[in-house]
Structure formats: structure tokens, C-alpha cells
XYZ file of C-alpha atoms in Angstrom:
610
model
C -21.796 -0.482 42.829
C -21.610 0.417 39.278
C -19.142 -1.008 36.318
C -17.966 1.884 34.255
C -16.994 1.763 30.842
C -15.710 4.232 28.475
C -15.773 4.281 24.711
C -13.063 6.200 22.623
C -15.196 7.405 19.236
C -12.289 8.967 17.208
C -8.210 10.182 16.966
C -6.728 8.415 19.530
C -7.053 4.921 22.055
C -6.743 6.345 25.436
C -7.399 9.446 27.350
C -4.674 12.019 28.550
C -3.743 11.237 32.687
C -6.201 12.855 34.701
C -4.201 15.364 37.075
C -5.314 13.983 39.994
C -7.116 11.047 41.478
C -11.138 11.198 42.047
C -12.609 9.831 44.765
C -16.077 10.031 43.620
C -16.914 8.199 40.798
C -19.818 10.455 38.946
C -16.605 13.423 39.266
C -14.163 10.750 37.843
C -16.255 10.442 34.644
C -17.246 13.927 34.392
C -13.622 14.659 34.481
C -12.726 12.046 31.843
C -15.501 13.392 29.426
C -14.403 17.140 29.976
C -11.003 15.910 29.101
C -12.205 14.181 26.312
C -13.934 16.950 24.713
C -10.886 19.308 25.245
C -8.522 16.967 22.882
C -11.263 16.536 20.654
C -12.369 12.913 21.515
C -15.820 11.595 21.073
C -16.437 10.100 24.073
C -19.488 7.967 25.619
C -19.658 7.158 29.200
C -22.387 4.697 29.826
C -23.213 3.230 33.719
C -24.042 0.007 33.794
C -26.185 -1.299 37.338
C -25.024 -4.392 39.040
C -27.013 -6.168 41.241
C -27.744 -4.096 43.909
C -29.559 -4.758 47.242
C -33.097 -2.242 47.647
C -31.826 -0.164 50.398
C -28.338 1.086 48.025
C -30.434 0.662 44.977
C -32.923 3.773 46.736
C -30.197 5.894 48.171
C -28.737 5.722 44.609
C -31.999 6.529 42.939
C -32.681 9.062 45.505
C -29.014 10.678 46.318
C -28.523 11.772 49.870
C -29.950 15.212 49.148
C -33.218 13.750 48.624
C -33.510 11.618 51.687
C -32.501 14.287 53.782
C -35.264 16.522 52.693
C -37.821 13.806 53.413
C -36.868 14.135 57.117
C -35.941 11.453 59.515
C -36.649 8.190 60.047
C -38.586 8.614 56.891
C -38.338 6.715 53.754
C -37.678 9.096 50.518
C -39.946 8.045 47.861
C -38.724 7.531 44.522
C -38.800 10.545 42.110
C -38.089 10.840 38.446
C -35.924 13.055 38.084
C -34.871 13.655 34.564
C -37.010 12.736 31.456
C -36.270 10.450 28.430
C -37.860 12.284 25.233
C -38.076 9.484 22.184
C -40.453 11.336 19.390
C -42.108 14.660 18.729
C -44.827 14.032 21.275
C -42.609 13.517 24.524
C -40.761 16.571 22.895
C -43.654 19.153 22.960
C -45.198 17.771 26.002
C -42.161 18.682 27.876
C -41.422 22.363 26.632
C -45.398 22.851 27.837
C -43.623 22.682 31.431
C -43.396 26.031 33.484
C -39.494 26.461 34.965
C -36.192 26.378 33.131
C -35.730 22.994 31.093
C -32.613 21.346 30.669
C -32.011 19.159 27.725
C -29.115 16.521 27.078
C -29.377 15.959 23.223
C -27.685 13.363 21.879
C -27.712 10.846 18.787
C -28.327 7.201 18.580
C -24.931 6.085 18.118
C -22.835 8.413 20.477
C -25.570 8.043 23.765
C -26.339 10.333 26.521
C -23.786 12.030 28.397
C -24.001 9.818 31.522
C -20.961 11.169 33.659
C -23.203 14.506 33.821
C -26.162 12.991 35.714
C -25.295 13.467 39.150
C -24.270 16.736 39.018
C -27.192 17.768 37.297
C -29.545 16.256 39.982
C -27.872 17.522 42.227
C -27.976 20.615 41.132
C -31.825 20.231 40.701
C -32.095 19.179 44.101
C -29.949 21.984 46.099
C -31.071 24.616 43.312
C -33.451 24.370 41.218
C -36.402 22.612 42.794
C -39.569 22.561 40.735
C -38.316 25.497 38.897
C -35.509 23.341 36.972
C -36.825 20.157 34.617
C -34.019 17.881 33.174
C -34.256 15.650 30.435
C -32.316 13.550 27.696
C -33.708 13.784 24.062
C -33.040 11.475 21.239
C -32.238 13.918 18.501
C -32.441 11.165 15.408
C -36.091 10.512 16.268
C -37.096 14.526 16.856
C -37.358 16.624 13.944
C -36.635 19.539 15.989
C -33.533 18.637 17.221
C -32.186 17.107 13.317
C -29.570 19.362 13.423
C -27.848 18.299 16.515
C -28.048 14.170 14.962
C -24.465 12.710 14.309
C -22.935 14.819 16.095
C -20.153 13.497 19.187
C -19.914 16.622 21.041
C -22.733 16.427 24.545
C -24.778 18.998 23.777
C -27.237 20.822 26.525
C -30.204 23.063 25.028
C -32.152 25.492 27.859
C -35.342 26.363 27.140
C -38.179 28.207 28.909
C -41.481 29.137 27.690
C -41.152 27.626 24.621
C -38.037 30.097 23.758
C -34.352 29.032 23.594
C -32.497 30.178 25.801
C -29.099 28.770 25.709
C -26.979 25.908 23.989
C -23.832 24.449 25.691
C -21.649 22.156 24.179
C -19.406 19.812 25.726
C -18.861 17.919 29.234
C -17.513 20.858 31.270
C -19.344 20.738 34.393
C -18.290 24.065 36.137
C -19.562 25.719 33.081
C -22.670 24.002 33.048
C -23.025 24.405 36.459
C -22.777 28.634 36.095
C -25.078 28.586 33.209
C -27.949 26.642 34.519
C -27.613 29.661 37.826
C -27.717 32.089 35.773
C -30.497 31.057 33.469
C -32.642 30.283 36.700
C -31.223 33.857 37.876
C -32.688 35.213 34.234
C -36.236 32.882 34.274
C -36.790 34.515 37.931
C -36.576 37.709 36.531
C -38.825 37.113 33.166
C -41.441 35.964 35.444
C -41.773 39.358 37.410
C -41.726 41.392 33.922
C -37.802 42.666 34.565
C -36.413 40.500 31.798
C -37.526 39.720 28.365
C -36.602 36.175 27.014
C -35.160 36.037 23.621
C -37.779 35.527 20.811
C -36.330 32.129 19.368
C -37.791 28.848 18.887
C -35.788 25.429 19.776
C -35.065 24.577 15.862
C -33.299 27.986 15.391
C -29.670 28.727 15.823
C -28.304 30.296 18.450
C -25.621 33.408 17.437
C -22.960 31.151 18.313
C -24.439 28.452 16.194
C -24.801 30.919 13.609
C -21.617 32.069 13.502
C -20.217 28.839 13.725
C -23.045 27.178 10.489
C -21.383 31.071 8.843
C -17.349 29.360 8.989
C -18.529 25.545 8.457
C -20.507 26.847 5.664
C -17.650 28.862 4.064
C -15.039 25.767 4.957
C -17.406 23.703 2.935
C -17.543 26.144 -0.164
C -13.706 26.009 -0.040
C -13.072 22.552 -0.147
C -15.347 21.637 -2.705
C -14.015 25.020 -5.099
C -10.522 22.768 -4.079
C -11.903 19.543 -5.009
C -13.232 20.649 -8.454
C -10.408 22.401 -9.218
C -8.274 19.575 -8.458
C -10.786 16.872 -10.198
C -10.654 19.780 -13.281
C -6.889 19.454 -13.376
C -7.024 15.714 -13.115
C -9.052 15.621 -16.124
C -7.172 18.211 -18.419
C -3.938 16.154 -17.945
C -5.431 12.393 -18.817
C -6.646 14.440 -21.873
C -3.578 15.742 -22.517
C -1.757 12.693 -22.221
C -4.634 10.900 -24.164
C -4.081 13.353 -27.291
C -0.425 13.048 -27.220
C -0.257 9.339 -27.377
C -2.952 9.112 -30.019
C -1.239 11.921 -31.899
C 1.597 9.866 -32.786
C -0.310 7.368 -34.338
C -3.480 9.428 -36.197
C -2.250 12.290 -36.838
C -3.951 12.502 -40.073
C -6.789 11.232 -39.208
C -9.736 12.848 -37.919
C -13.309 10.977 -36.579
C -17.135 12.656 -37.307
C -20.450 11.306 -36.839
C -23.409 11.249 -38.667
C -26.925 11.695 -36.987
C -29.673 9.052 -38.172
C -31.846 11.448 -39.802
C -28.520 12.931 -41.989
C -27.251 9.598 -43.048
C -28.854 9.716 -46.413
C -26.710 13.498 -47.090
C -23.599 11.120 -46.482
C -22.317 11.678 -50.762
C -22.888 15.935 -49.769
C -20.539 15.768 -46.641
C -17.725 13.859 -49.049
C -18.181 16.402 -51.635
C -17.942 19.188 -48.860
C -14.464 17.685 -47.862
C -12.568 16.903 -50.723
C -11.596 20.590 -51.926
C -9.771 20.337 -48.959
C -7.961 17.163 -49.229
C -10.089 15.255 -47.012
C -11.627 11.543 -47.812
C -13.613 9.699 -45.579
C -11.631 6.341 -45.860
C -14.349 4.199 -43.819
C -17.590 4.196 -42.036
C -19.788 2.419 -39.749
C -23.216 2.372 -38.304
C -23.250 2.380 -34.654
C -25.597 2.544 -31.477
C -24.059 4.336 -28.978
C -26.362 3.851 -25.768
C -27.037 6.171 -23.282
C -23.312 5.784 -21.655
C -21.961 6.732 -25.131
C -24.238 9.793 -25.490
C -23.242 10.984 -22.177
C -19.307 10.517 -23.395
C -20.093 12.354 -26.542
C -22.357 14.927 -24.631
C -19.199 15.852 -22.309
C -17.188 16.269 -24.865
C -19.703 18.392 -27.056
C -21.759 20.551 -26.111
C -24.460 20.179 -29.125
C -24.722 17.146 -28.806
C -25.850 17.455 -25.182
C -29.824 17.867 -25.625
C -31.818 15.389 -24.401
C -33.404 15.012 -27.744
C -30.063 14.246 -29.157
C -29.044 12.475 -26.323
C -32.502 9.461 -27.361
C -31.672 9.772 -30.383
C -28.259 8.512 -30.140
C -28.885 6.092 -27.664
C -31.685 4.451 -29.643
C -30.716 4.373 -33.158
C -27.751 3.803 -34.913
C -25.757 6.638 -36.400
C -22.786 6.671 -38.829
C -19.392 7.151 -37.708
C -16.990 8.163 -40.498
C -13.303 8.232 -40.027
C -11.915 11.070 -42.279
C -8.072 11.179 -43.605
C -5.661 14.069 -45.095
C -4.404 12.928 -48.488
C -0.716 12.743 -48.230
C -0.490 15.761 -50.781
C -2.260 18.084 -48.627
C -0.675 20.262 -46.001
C -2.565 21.630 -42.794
C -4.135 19.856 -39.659
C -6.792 17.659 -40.606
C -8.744 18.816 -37.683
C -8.787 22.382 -39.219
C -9.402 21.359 -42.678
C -12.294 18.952 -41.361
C -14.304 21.974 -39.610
C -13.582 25.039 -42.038
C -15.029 22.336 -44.810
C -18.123 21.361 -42.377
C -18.689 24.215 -40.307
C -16.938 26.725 -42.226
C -14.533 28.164 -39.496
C -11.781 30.062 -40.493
C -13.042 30.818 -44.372
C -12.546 34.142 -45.938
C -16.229 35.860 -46.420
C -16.767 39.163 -47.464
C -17.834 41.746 -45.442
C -22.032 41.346 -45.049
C -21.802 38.140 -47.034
C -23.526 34.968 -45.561
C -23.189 31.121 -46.409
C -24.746 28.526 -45.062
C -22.662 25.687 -44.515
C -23.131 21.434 -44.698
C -23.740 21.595 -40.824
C -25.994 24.286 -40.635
C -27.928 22.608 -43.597
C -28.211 19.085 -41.862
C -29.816 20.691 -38.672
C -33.230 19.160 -38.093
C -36.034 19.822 -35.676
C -33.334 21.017 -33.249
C -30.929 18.677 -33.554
C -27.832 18.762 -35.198
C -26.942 17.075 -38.520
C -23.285 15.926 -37.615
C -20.517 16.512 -35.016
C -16.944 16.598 -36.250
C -14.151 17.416 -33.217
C -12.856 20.712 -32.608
C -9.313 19.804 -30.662
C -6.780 16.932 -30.702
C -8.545 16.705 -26.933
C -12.031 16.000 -28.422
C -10.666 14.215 -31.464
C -8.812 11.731 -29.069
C -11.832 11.115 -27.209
C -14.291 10.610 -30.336
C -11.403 7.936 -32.226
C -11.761 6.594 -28.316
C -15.712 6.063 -28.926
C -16.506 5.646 -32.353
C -13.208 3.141 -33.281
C -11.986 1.639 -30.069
C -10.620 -1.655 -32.150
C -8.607 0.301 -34.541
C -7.432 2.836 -31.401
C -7.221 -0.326 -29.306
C -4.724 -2.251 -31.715
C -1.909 0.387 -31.743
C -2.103 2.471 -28.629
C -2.803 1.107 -24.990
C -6.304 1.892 -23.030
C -7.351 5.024 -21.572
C -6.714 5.198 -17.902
C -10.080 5.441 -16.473
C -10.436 8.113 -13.345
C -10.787 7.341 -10.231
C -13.768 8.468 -7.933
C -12.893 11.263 -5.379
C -12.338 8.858 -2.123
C -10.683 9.783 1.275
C -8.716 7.349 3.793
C -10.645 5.872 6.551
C -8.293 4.619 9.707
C -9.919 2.132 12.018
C -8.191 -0.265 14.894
C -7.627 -3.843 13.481
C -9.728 -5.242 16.840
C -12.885 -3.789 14.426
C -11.801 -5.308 11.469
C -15.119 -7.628 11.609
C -17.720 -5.046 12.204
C -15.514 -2.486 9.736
C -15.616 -4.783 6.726
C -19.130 -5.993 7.912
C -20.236 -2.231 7.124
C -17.723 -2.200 4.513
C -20.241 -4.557 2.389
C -23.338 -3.186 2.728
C -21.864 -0.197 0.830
C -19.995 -2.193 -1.286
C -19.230 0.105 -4.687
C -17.470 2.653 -2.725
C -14.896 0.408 -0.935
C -11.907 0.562 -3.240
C -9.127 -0.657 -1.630
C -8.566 -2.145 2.202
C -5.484 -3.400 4.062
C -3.729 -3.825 7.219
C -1.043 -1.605 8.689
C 1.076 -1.723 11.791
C -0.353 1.630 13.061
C -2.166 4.985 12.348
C 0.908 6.499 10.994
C -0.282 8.426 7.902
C 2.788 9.932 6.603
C 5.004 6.440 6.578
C 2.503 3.662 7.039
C 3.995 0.041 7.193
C 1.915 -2.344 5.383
C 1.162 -5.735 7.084
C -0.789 -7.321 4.643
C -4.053 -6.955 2.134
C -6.767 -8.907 2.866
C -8.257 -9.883 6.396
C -7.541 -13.822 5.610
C -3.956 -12.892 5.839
C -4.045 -11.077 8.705
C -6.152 -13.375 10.657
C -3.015 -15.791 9.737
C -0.493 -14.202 11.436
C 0.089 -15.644 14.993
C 0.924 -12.699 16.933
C -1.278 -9.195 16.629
C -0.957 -6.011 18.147
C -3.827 -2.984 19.849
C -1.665 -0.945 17.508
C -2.349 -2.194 14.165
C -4.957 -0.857 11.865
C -7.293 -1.424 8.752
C -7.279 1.212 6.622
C -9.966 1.717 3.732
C -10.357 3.970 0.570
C -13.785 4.823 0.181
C -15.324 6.570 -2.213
C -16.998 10.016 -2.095
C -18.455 10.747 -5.310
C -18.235 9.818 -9.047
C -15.341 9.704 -10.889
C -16.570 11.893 -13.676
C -20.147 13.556 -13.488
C -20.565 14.151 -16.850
C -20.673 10.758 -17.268
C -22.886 9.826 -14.332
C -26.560 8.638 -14.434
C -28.116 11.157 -13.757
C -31.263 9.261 -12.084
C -28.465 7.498 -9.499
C -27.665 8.501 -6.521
C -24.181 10.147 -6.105
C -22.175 9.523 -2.847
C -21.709 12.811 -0.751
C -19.533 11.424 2.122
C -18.143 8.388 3.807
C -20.967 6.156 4.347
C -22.548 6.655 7.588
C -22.138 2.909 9.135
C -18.572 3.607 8.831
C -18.303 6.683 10.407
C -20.749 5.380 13.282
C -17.643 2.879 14.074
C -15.861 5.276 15.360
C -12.736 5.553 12.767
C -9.254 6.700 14.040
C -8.718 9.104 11.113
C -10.769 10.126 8.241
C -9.034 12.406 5.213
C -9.880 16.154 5.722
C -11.222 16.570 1.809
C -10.977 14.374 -1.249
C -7.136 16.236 -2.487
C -5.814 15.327 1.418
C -7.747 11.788 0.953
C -6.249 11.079 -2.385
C -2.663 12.045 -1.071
C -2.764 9.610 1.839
C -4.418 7.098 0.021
C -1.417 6.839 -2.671
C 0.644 6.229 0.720
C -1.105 3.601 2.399
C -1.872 2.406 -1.494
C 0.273 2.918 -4.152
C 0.604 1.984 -7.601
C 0.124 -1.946 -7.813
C -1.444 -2.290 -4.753
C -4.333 -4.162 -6.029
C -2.116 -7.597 -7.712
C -2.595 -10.504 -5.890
C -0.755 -11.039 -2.908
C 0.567 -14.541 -2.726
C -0.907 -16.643 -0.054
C 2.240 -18.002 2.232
C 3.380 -21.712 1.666
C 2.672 -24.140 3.540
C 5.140 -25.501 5.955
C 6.312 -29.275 4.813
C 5.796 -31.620 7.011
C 8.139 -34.589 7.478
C 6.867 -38.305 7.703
C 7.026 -39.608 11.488
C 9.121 -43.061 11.657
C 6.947 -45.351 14.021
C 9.058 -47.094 17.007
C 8.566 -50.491 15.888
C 10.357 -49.174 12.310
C 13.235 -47.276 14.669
C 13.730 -50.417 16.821
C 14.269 -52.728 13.527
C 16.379 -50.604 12.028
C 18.685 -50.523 14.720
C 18.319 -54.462 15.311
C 19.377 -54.701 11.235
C 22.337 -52.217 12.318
C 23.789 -54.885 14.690
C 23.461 -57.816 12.365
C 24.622 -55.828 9.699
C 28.749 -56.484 11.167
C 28.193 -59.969 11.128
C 26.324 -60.364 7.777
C 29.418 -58.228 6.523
C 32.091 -60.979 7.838
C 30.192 -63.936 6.489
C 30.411 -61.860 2.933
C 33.944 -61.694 3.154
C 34.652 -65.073 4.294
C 31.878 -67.030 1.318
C 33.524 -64.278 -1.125
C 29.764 -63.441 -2.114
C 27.998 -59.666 -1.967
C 24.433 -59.982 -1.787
C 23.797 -55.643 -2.236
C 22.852 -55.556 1.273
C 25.735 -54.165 3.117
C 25.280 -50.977 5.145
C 27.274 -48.043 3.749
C 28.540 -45.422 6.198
C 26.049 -43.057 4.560
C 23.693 -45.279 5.059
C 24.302 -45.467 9.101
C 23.820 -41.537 9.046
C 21.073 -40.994 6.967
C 19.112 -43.359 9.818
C 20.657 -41.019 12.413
C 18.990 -38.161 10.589
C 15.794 -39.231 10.287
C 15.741 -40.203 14.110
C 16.696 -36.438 14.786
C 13.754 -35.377 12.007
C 11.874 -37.033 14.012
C 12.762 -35.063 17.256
C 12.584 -31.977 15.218
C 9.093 -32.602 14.726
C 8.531 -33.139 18.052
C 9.620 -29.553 19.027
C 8.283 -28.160 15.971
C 4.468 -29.596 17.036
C 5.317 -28.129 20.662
C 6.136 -25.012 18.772
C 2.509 -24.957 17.345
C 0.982 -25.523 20.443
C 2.568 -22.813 21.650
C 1.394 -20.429 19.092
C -2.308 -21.420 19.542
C -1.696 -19.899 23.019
C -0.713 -16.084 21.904
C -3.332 -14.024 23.085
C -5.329 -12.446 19.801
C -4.360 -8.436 20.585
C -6.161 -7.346 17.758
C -9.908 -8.725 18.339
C -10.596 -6.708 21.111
C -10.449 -2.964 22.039
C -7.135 -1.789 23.744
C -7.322 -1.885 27.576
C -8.295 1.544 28.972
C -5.448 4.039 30.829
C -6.998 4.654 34.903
């Protein structure tokens, strides 16, 4: 009477055996959804109606409980039994019902749990009577319920006078079974004064949900204090490796900059540096724009205000590159800032000088900005002289957002790279492997036009993505843009095989499934030749020429003459050859055929396991 399907949500393509056969249908799916939620599937059981005549069509509606309460030779009239709750309205007109209610919350893109229904009504029938009120609730259309939304787990919420009761979680019907007699047990007693109901509304947590928010909570702290201190350590070492290259080259050389309103002090700041063997060998004006006040704001903290910040962006300042005369000994970064700033110069005691950058300070902002470590002074030759860095030593290596593997079955390729799109920026890098295996993956190929190429495709093969989850430096990040915090939800609502535990696991795996020169071209496969067919008529004069070529050959040798038209015994083969081309190309267009009849494996979801 009904067609049952079941949808596998996450981890794995089919269910573990069931230990035993079911007879009855609603059990079978309970069971399947109980053993679903025990290995940690998400699983949605949906009934679909066939055609059904009115007299099964009632007894279904009705169950046999019903229609044996009506009495004999009676007809049961149709009762709803369990309500559908869409918005806030059909929310708090329900809880205003007297009795113990019974909610199934679930989100949008998981569904009801289905496989429970019988049981419940039955339940409500041989139990609960008017005292027990079921009903489903759409949790991404009730504020109340926003904390159950995106969530795979059936969840069952019992409330009674407008207190929470109880929250269940999962498809275990024996358990849900005790706790809805108990809780009528409990709501029996509150009514005659010998039991208080807790004092909590619906939108608060339960103890168990409290302790369980408590360890999600403190999970959540410790993977992002891991994924800063990784991104932290990711950063130190492309500025150390920055410094040391540019080291080699610039050694003596040493970048500052000039704020617009100091530009006309430009004579003071040489005289400041040449007692100390410094010259400033060239200079530019320059407009750095907001992305270049943000780079110069994370590596300076002075330079951070947002007055400074306009400033730079706006106008142009002067960038001076500074050099150690060859005479002079010491680091030219040191020399630069003990000249500017005065660091490291011998006062005495109570004695106070102002120095060039304390002088050029303005309303605020400062006056210049000379580096204090190779770190800083690799990233300001970086900003203010990219040509000059540019011609010598090879780009930076720009970071790459935080971004964690995604693992989906190649049958949702489609709808994957579909969803893919509309969040295009944080798709990185896609491809197509032979299975889920995250510690070896085999790669099949990189884009979905090769894959929809190859002639045979398996349920086990996967697309894999690497999505981003955040910036890939936020000091450098609009501000005013949103940052990503998360796969993209029309991903995750597809159901993905695997999805990286944090950004440091997700950056691991992803250098498996995608390592370094992953993202060249792969080159599209060649095209197979295909040889000329020799028409019949062609065949049959060839061979016609063949047996007048003996006789030709005899009327040469007798006249003495050669006319360059004899048949060579090379010639006679190559004929033979292209009559067997031509039956090679026979097969090889039965061969095609064939292929065109290999079931696509891959464009549909893997048959289930009964």
C-alpha cells in the first residue's frame, strides 16, 4: 500500500543489516531510523501514498484501534490525529491545549520523522486519549524552536501547560514509548496538586541540553584557539621565509614612508640620517588605497587609526628607500630607527629629547613610519617598491583561506556543483575520486567534463571540494564584508559523505586529495583517429585491376615496354590492409555502440541494502 523510501544524509551509503526481518512495515522503518541514529546517520524516512481504494485508504487513516472503538457495523469517522505547526501562530495555539503535547521538530531539509507515526497514534489511541496531543513542527519557520533548525537528529519536545517537560532525541521507539507513560503518569499527578511541573518555557534548554550547549561550547573555543594558533604559525613562517629571501638581496637597504602632511620636512629626515651613515638613495609619491593601508596597518600598529588609515588611502605619501653607505658598519634597520625614533641612544639620566618622529606627529597622526624588523622591513620593500623587489626576488606566496574538505557521492555531482556556484568565492578546488578514502584518495580526474567522459562509472566514486571557511588573513579583510563562518549551508543541506572536523584537519586532507600543482591544466584526452572507409564499388575495382594486372605484366615483357603501372608485391598487401582497416572499423563502431549501453552508475543514488 505504501512505497517507502529512505534517504542516507551523511558518513556512509547504506544502513547496517537489520537483525531480523519485520513484518510490519511502520516497525521496519522505525527500526531502520533507530539504527540509523545509533551509527550516527542522518536519516529521513518519508511514506509516499499510492493509489488506494476508500475502504484501505480509511482503515489506514483510522488504524484498527480506532474502528474498533467506534463499535460494530459502524463506520469510524476520520480523525486528525497529529497536527502540522508551520509559523508562530499554529505554534502557540497548540501549547494553549490542556493534556500532555507531543512534538516532532524537525527542519526543512531533513523532514519529519515518518517511521514514528504509527506508533505514536497508537499509542494515543490505547493510552493517551484526549489527554495526549501529537504534532510535527517546522522548526525553520518557528522562532521558538531556532535552535533545533539544521539539525539531523528526530527530535521530540513534551510540553504541558505551557512548561517543558521533556526533550528526546533520536528514533528509539521503546524509549519514546516509556517517556510519553511516564510524562502522562507525571501530568496526572500535576493536575491533582501531587506534582509540580518544572518552571521552563519551550525556548529554554533542558539540563541535558545544557550540559551538552556547556561541551559543544567548550569544543568550539578549542578549535578555534587551534585554528588561530595554527593560522598564527602559518603566518610567522611565510614571514620568515619572506625576510630571508629578501635579506640576501637588500640587506642594506631599508624602506620608510612619509605621511602627506610631513612631506615638506623631507631635507630634516636626511639630515637626521646621515650621522649615521644613512642616505635616502630614492623616493616616490604613492597612493596606497585602502588595501595598502590595511597591509601597512597589520604590519604597524601606528599606522592603524582610522584617521591614518583615509589619509593614506586618499592621498599620496612619499616612500623613501634608505641605504647604509658601504663605510658604515651596523644593521641599517637599527641605524634607521635610533636616527628617527631615537631607540637605543645613550641619554642621561632625567634628560629628554625629542626626536624627528615625535616632531612630525600631527593632529594624531604620525609623521613617518620606518620598519622595526627584517619581518616588517620585508613586507614594507613588498608595498612601497614591488618593481625593484619584483625584478630580483620571486613573489610572495599569498595565504590561503582556512577551508575544510567536503566529500559528496559523484551521482550528486550536478546538484553539488549547482550549489557549488551560487557560493562561488569559497570553492577552491573540486575533483573526482574513486571513493571516500581520505587517507589515500585515488584521483580520477579534475573537472566534471572529464568525468562525464569516461564510459564506465561507479556508486563508489566521489567529488570532493575545498571550500573555504574564512579569510585568508583578517587583518587584511574588509572590514564592511561579510566573512565566511562555515561550509555554506546549500552544501551541507546535500547531505555530504565527510566534512573536515576543523580548518588544521581540513587543510591536512585537502593537501591529500589536492596537492601541490593540482590546479595546471589537465589535458583533455585525444581524440581517437578515425580511418577513411573504402566504398565497395572502390574494393570490387581494385580487385578487378588485381586480375588484369598478370596479364598487363606479360604483354610488358613480351612489347619490352614498362608503362609504371605494374603491381608491386607491396602494393598487393597494402590493399589487403586497408580491406582489414576496414573490418577494424567495423568492430571498432560495434565497440562504440556498445559503450553507449553501460549503465551511468554515478547519476543516481546507490541502490538501498533490504
Amino acid at each position: 500500500m505504501y512505497k517507502y523510501i529512505c534517504i542516507l544524509k551523511l558518513n556512509q551509503f547504506v544502513l547496517p543489516p537489520l537483525s531480523r526481518p519485520r513484518h510490519n512495515s511502520t516497525s521496519t522503518l522505525a527500526c531502520i531510523a533507530h539504527r540509523g541514529a545509533d551509527c550516527g546517520y542522518g536519516v529521513v524516512l518519508t511514506l509516499c501514498p499510492m493509489s488506494l481504494s476508500p475502504a484501505v485508504a480509511h482503515h489506514s487513516a483510522t488504524g484498527p484501534a480506532t474502528s474498533a472503538a467506534a463499535g460494530a457495523g459502524k463506520k469510524a469517522a476520520q480523525v486528525q490525529l497529529q497536527a502540522d505547526l508551520n509559523n508562530d501562530d499554529d505554534w502557540n495555539k497548540f501549547l494553549q491545549r490542556d493534556g500532555l503535547l507531543v512534538v516532532d521538530v524537525y527542519s526543512e531539509w531533513c523532514g519529519p520523522c515518518l517511521g514514528m507515526v504509527g506508533n505514536l497514534k497508537k499509542i494515543k489511541v490505547e493510552l493517551g486519549g484526549d489527554n495526549l496531543h501529537l504534532a510535527v513542527a517546522k522548526s525553520d519557520t518557528i522562532e521558538c524552536l531556532k535552535r533545533f533548525r539544521h539539525r539531523s537528529e528526530p527530535t521530540w519536545l513534551f510540553i504541558a501547560g505551557g512548561q517543558l517537560l521533556n526533550v528526546v532525541f533520536g528514533a528509539d521507539a521503546p524509549r519514546l514509548a516509556r517517556t510519553i507513560e511516564q510524562e502522562l503518569h507525571n501530568e496526572e499527578l500535576a493536575r491533582r496538586g501531587e506534582l509540580e511541573r518544572p518552571r521552563r518555557a519551550p525556548h529554554e534548554l533542558t539540563p541535558p541540553e545544557q550540559e551538552a550547549a556547556d561541551l559543544q561550547a567548550k569544543q568550539l573555543a578549542e578549535r578555534r584557539q587551534r585554528e588561530a594558533a595554527a593560522r598564527e604559525a602559518a603566518r610567522a613562517a611565510r614571514r620568515e621565509d619572506r625576510a630571508t629571501r629578501l635579506e640576501r638581496h637588500f640587506s642594506d637597504l631599508c624602506a620608510a614612508l612619509l605621511m602627506p602632511h610631513a612631506q615638506k620636512h623631507l631635507r630634516k629626515v636626511a639630515e637626521a640620517l646621515e650621522p649615521y651613515g644613512i642616505a635616502v638613495a630614492d623616493k616616490c609619491p604613492l597612493v596606497l588605497g585602502q588595501q595598502g593601508a590595511r597591509a601597512l596597518a597589520a604590519e604597524a600598529e601606528e599606522m592603524g587609526s582610522a584617521g591614518a588609515a583615509a589619509v593614506l588611502a586618499e592621498r599620496p605619501a612619499l616612500a623613501l628607500l634608505l641605504k647604509k653607505l658601504p663605510d658604515k658598519e651596523g644593521d641599517v634597520i637599527e641605524l634607521t630607527r635610533r636616527a628617527l625614533y631615537g631607540e637605543g641612544s645613550d641619554l642621561e639620566e632625567g634628560a629628554q629629547k625629542k626626536f624627528l618622529a615625535q616632531e612630525l606627529c600631527a593632529d594624531d597622526l604620525p609623521g613617518l613610519y620606518a620598519p622595526k624588523d627584517r619581518h616588517r622591513r620585508a613586507a614594507l620593500l613588498d608595498l612601497l617598491f614591488p618593481k625593484m623587489v619584483g625584478a630580483v626576488v620571486e613573489p610572495p606566496v599569498s595565504a590561503e583561506p582556512p577551508h575544510v574538505a567536503l566529500v559528496f557521492g559523484a551521482w550528486k555531482r550536478r546538484a553539488v556543483l549547482t550549489a557549488a556556484d551560487r557560493s562561488a568565492p569559497l570553492l577552491l578546488r573540486y575533483g573526482f575520486f574513486a571513493d571516500a578514502n581520505v587517507q589515500e584518495p585515488k584521483l580520477l580526474c579534475k573537472t566534471i567534463e572529464h568525468y562525464e567522459e569516461r564510459a564506465e562509472k561507479d556508486y563508489c566514486e566521489t567529488i570532493v571540494l575545498m571550500v573555504a571557511v574564512g579569510v585568508a588573513d583578517p587583518l587584511l579583510a574588509d572590514p564592511a564584508a561579510p566573512a565566511p563562518d562555515g561550509p555554506p549551508s546549500d552544501l551541507l543541506a546535500l547531505g555530504p559523505l565527510h566534512v573536515s572536523a576543523d580548518t588544521v584537519t581540513g587543510e591536512l586532507e585537502c593537501s591529500r586529495f589536492f596537492p601541490p600543482g593540482y590546479s595546471q591544466t589537465q589535458p583533455k584526452p585525444k581524440a581517437k583517429a578515425k580511418k577513411k572507409k573504402k566504398k565497395r564499388q572502390e574494393v570490387k575495382d581494385e580487385d578487378d585491376n588485381r586480375d588484369a594486372a598478370p596479364e598487363a605484366a606479360e604483354d610488358a615483357e613480351v612489347t619490352g615496354e614498362d608503362d609504371g603501372s605494374r603491381e608491386t608485391e607491396d602494393g598487393d598487401g597494402e590493399g589487403e590492409v586497408e580491406v582489414e582497416a576496414e573490418g577494424e572499423e567495423a568492430e571498432g563502431d560495434e565497440a562504440e555502440e556498445e559503450e553507449t549501453l553501460v549503465a551511468d552508475k554515478a547519476t543516481s543514488p546507490p541502490p538501498l541494502v533490504t
